[in-house]
Amino acid sequence: AQSVTQLDSQVPVFEEAPVELRCNYSSSVSVYLFWYVQYPNQGLQLLLKYLSGSTLVESINGFEAEFNKSQTSFHLRKPSVHISDTAEYFCAASPTDSWGKFQFGAGTQVVVTP
Amino acid sequence: GAVVSQHPSWVICKSGTSVKIECRSLDFQATTMFWYRQFPKQSLMLMATSNEGSKATYEQGVEKDKFLINHASLTLSTLTVTSAHPEDSSFYICSARTPQETQYFGPGTRLLVL
């Protein structure tokens, strides 16, 4: 079994400021790690994922996350946020041997203000 | 990219009636689909794994007779909420796994039981 903990339920941030969303996981098996974003009244969209290889993964819209095995973390960062980044962000883990069965964190609401 | 659709996007029903939600993979065949439920301001919780041509696998605490899942073809899985009650009101989200092991989420179906 695995669990995913997102340490912040809400993160207010000013436009063009950096943001970090924290995610820790625990699992008795190997997992893949993901960040999903959910805009108001929309479905989940994949932001980025760590499957193997380089521990630093990047998305096309400026987000990056680093897999840290020793700290069992997969924190999400963006150096400069936009108003349009206002959304709910979910960290998730999926066992490598049961691919697709996601365990989601509670979510972090990011509110970007001018 | 691959698209997963859900129908309907919104449904309001009376207590005691049954509601069917469809999940379709539009441009790929999905041998496995997943159903999640998201309560307001909470994270997604996996309800069941839907396998084409076989019985669904339900997570602990999910009533299989309450939430009937049918995966009759490689592009369609249905979730039927039987004898719905107000506590079943939620956002139901499906996901589908591509043959290349990528996961796509549907836009969700919001169910309100009066």
Short mmCIF file of C-alpha atoms in Angstrom, two decimals:
data_model
loop_
_atom_site.label_atom_id
_atom_site.label_comp_id
_atom_site.label_asym_id
_atom_site.label_seq_id
_atom_site.Cartn_x
_atom_site.Cartn_y
_atom_site.Cartn_z
CA ALA A 1 0.00 0.00 0.00
CA GLN A 2 1.09 3.55 -0.53
CA SER A 3 0.10 6.94 0.80
CA VAL A 4 0.65 10.43 -0.49
CA THR A 5 0.78 13.49 1.70
CA GLN A 6 0.54 17.03 0.44
CA LEU A 7 1.66 19.24 3.25
CA ASP A 8 -0.14 22.41 2.25
CA SER A 9 -3.85 22.61 1.58
CA GLN A 10 -3.66 26.10 0.18
CA VAL A 11 -0.81 28.23 -1.09
CA PRO A 12 -1.42 31.91 -1.83
CA VAL A 13 1.23 33.45 -4.06
CA PHE A 14 1.73 36.69 -5.91
CA GLU A 15 2.06 36.78 -9.66
CA GLU A 16 5.65 36.29 -10.88
CA ALA A 17 6.73 34.94 -7.49
CA PRO A 18 8.07 31.40 -7.09
CA VAL A 19 5.97 28.60 -5.66
CA GLU A 20 6.74 25.21 -4.18
CA LEU A 21 4.15 22.55 -3.49
CA ARG A 22 5.30 19.81 -1.17
CA CYS A 23 4.53 16.15 -1.62
CA ASN A 24 5.77 13.20 0.38
CA TYR A 25 4.96 9.59 -0.25
CA SER A 26 5.35 6.28 1.47
CA SER A 27 5.10 2.91 -0.16
CA SER A 28 6.07 -0.68 0.44
CA VAL A 29 6.53 -1.17 -3.32
CA SER A 30 8.09 0.76 -6.16
CA VAL A 31 5.95 3.60 -7.41
CA TYR A 32 5.72 6.04 -10.23
CA LEU A 33 5.02 9.63 -9.16
CA PHE A 34 2.87 12.27 -10.80
CA TRP A 35 1.58 15.78 -10.50
CA TYR A 36 -1.85 16.57 -11.89
CA VAL A 37 -3.56 19.94 -12.17
CA GLN A 38 -7.30 20.54 -11.98
CA TYR A 39 -8.67 23.87 -13.13
CA PRO A 40 -12.09 24.95 -11.84
CA ASN A 41 -14.88 22.75 -13.19
CA GLN A 42 -12.47 20.73 -15.30
CA GLY A 43 -10.93 17.28 -15.19
CA LEU A 44 -7.42 16.32 -14.24
CA GLN A 45 -4.55 17.15 -16.53
CA LEU A 46 -1.14 15.55 -16.26
CA LEU A 47 1.49 18.12 -15.38
CA LEU A 48 4.55 15.88 -15.14
CA LYS A 49 5.61 12.43 -14.09
CA TYR A 50 8.59 10.53 -12.78
CA LEU A 51 8.95 6.99 -14.02
CA SER A 52 12.71 6.43 -13.98
CA GLY A 53 15.96 8.04 -15.02
CA SER A 54 16.70 11.68 -14.24
CA THR A 55 15.26 12.69 -10.90
CA LEU A 56 14.40 16.17 -12.17
CA VAL A 57 11.40 16.28 -14.46
CA GLU A 58 10.00 19.31 -16.20
CA SER A 59 6.72 20.29 -17.77
CA ILE A 60 6.19 22.40 -20.86
CA ASN A 61 4.72 25.29 -18.88
CA GLY A 62 7.61 25.91 -16.53
CA PHE A 63 6.90 23.53 -13.65
CA GLU A 64 9.51 21.08 -12.43
CA ALA A 65 9.59 18.40 -9.79
CA GLU A 66 12.45 16.49 -8.26
CA PHE A 67 12.23 12.93 -7.06
CA ASN A 68 14.16 12.48 -3.83
CA LYS A 69 14.25 8.85 -2.84
CA SER A 70 15.99 9.35 0.49
CA GLN A 71 13.45 11.93 1.61
CA THR A 72 10.58 10.18 -0.21
CA SER A 73 9.55 13.49 -1.68
CA PHE A 74 8.40 14.77 -5.05
CA HIS A 75 8.02 18.53 -4.57
CA LEU A 76 6.69 20.69 -7.38
CA ARG A 77 8.20 24.09 -8.15
CA LYS A 78 7.75 26.96 -10.53
CA PRO A 79 10.12 29.95 -10.48
CA SER A 80 7.53 32.50 -11.62
CA VAL A 81 3.78 31.89 -11.54
CA HIS A 82 1.04 33.41 -13.66
CA ILE A 83 -2.55 34.17 -12.81
CA SER A 84 -3.50 31.25 -15.03
CA ASP A 85 -1.68 28.85 -12.70
CA THR A 86 -4.49 29.25 -10.18
CA ALA A 87 -5.78 25.70 -9.78
CA GLU A 88 -5.80 22.63 -7.58
CA TYR A 89 -2.68 20.51 -7.78
CA PHE A 90 -2.64 16.83 -6.92
CA CYS A 91 0.37 14.68 -6.25
CA ALA A 92 -0.19 10.99 -6.99
CA ALA A 93 1.60 7.66 -6.82
CA SER A 94 0.95 4.50 -8.75
CA PRO A 95 2.58 1.13 -8.06
CA THR A 96 4.83 0.04 -10.88
CA ASP A 97 3.24 -3.42 -10.80
CA SER A 98 -0.34 -2.06 -10.74
CA TRP A 99 0.08 0.74 -13.16
CA GLY A 100 -2.91 3.07 -13.19
CA LYS A 101 -4.13 2.54 -9.65
CA PHE A 102 -3.45 6.00 -8.34
CA GLN A 103 -3.25 7.07 -4.75
CA PHE A 104 -3.81 10.80 -4.69
CA GLY A 105 -2.77 13.37 -2.14
CA ALA A 106 -5.39 15.69 -0.67
CA GLY A 107 -4.53 18.42 -3.11
CA THR A 108 -3.05 21.91 -2.81
CA GLN A 109 -5.05 24.90 -3.91
CA VAL A 110 -2.80 27.51 -5.50
CA VAL A 111 -4.24 31.01 -5.65
CA VAL A 112 -2.22 33.50 -7.67
CA THR A 113 -2.99 37.16 -7.12
CA PRO A 114 -1.72 40.22 -8.97
CA GLY B 1 -3.21 13.32 -27.69
CA ALA B 2 -5.44 10.58 -26.39
CA VAL B 3 -8.87 11.68 -25.21
CA VAL B 4 -11.21 10.18 -22.68
CA SER B 5 -14.79 11.37 -22.62
CA GLN B 6 -17.51 10.99 -20.05
CA HIS B 7 -21.24 11.26 -20.50
CA PRO B 8 -23.14 12.93 -19.07
CA SER B 9 -21.09 15.77 -17.65
CA TRP B 10 -23.89 16.70 -15.28
CA VAL B 11 -26.78 14.66 -13.96
CA ILE B 12 -29.46 15.41 -11.41
CA CYS B 13 -31.70 12.59 -10.29
CA LYS B 14 -34.24 11.74 -7.65
CA SER B 15 -33.36 9.60 -4.69
CA GLY B 16 -33.96 5.94 -5.39
CA THR B 17 -33.31 6.07 -9.11
CA SER B 18 -30.32 4.64 -10.95
CA VAL B 19 -27.85 6.63 -12.98
CA LYS B 20 -25.48 5.37 -15.65
CA ILE B 21 -22.23 7.15 -16.44
CA GLU B 22 -20.24 6.33 -19.55
CA CYS B 23 -16.50 6.53 -19.99
CA ARG B 24 -15.09 6.26 -23.50
CA SER B 25 -11.58 6.20 -24.85
CA LEU B 26 -11.95 8.05 -28.14
CA ASP B 27 -8.81 7.20 -30.05
CA PHE B 28 -7.27 4.21 -28.34
CA GLN B 29 -8.25 0.86 -26.92
CA ALA B 30 -8.23 0.63 -23.16
CA THR B 31 -8.17 -2.83 -21.65
CA THR B 32 -8.21 -1.22 -18.23
CA MET B 33 -10.15 1.74 -16.96
CA PHE B 34 -10.45 3.13 -13.47
CA TRP B 35 -13.28 4.86 -11.64
CA TYR B 36 -12.67 7.53 -9.02
CA ARG B 37 -14.92 9.61 -6.82
CA GLN B 38 -14.13 13.10 -5.63
CA PHE B 39 -16.13 14.77 -2.88
CA PRO B 40 -16.13 18.56 -2.64
CA LYS B 41 -12.79 19.96 -1.58
CA GLN B 42 -11.35 16.47 -1.23
CA SER B 43 -9.02 14.31 -3.22
CA LEU B 44 -9.88 11.58 -5.66
CA MET B 45 -10.52 8.15 -4.23
CA LEU B 46 -10.17 5.06 -6.36
CA MET B 47 -13.40 3.11 -6.43
CA ALA B 48 -12.69 0.25 -8.79
CA THR B 49 -10.62 -1.11 -11.63
CA SER B 50 -12.60 -1.98 -14.74
CA ASN B 51 -11.19 -4.73 -16.94
CA GLU B 52 -12.54 -5.41 -20.41
CA GLY B 53 -14.34 -8.72 -20.55
CA SER B 54 -14.09 -9.50 -16.86
CA LYS B 55 -15.47 -8.43 -13.53
CA ALA B 56 -14.39 -5.17 -12.00
CA THR B 57 -12.13 -5.12 -8.98
CA TYR B 58 -13.48 -2.93 -6.20
CA GLU B 59 -11.51 -1.12 -3.56
CA GLN B 60 -12.16 -1.83 0.07
CA GLY B 61 -15.31 -0.17 1.31
CA VAL B 62 -16.89 0.29 -2.12
CA GLU B 63 -20.17 -1.60 -2.53
CA LYS B 64 -20.08 -3.54 -5.77
CA ASP B 65 -23.85 -3.95 -5.80
CA LYS B 66 -24.26 -0.22 -5.41
CA PHE B 67 -21.77 0.79 -8.06
CA LEU B 68 -22.13 -1.54 -11.02
CA ILE B 69 -19.29 -1.45 -13.51
CA ASN B 70 -19.42 -2.91 -16.97
CA HIS B 71 -16.52 -2.86 -19.42
CA ALA B 72 -18.18 -4.35 -22.45
CA SER B 73 -15.73 -3.16 -25.07
CA LEU B 74 -12.19 -1.88 -25.38
CA THR B 75 -13.41 1.70 -25.59
CA LEU B 76 -16.32 1.83 -23.16
CA SER B 77 -16.78 1.36 -19.45
CA THR B 78 -19.97 2.25 -17.62
CA LEU B 79 -20.61 3.00 -13.97
CA THR B 80 -24.19 2.63 -12.77
CA VAL B 81 -25.08 4.10 -9.41
CA THR B 82 -28.03 2.02 -8.32
CA SER B 83 -30.76 3.35 -6.04
CA ALA B 84 -28.91 6.60 -5.67
CA HIS B 85 -29.16 8.58 -2.46
CA PRO B 86 -28.05 12.11 -1.61
CA GLU B 87 -24.83 10.82 -0.06
CA ASP B 88 -23.88 9.45 -3.50
CA SER B 89 -23.72 13.00 -4.82
CA SER B 90 -20.16 13.46 -5.97
CA PHE B 91 -17.85 14.03 -8.89
CA TYR B 92 -17.14 10.76 -10.66
CA ILE B 93 -14.02 10.55 -12.78
CA CYS B 94 -12.78 7.76 -14.98
CA SER B 95 -9.35 7.16 -16.37
CA ALA B 96 -8.13 4.90 -19.13
CA ARG B 97 -4.77 3.30 -19.67
CA THR B 98 -3.32 3.22 -23.15
CA PRO B 99 -1.39 0.26 -24.52
CA GLN B 100 1.70 2.44 -24.10
CA GLU B 101 0.97 2.61 -20.37
CA THR B 102 -0.06 6.25 -20.34
CA GLN B 103 -3.03 7.25 -18.23
CA TYR B 104 -5.67 9.76 -19.32
CA PHE B 105 -8.46 11.08 -17.18
CA GLY B 106 -11.96 11.93 -18.29
CA PRO B 107 -13.46 15.35 -17.57
CA GLY B 108 -15.69 13.94 -14.84
CA THR B 109 -19.42 13.61 -14.23
CA ARG B 110 -21.06 15.61 -11.51
CA LEU B 111 -23.94 13.73 -9.89
CA LEU B 112 -26.49 15.42 -7.68
CA VAL B 113 -29.08 13.24 -6.01
CA LEU B 114 -32.08 15.09 -4.63
#
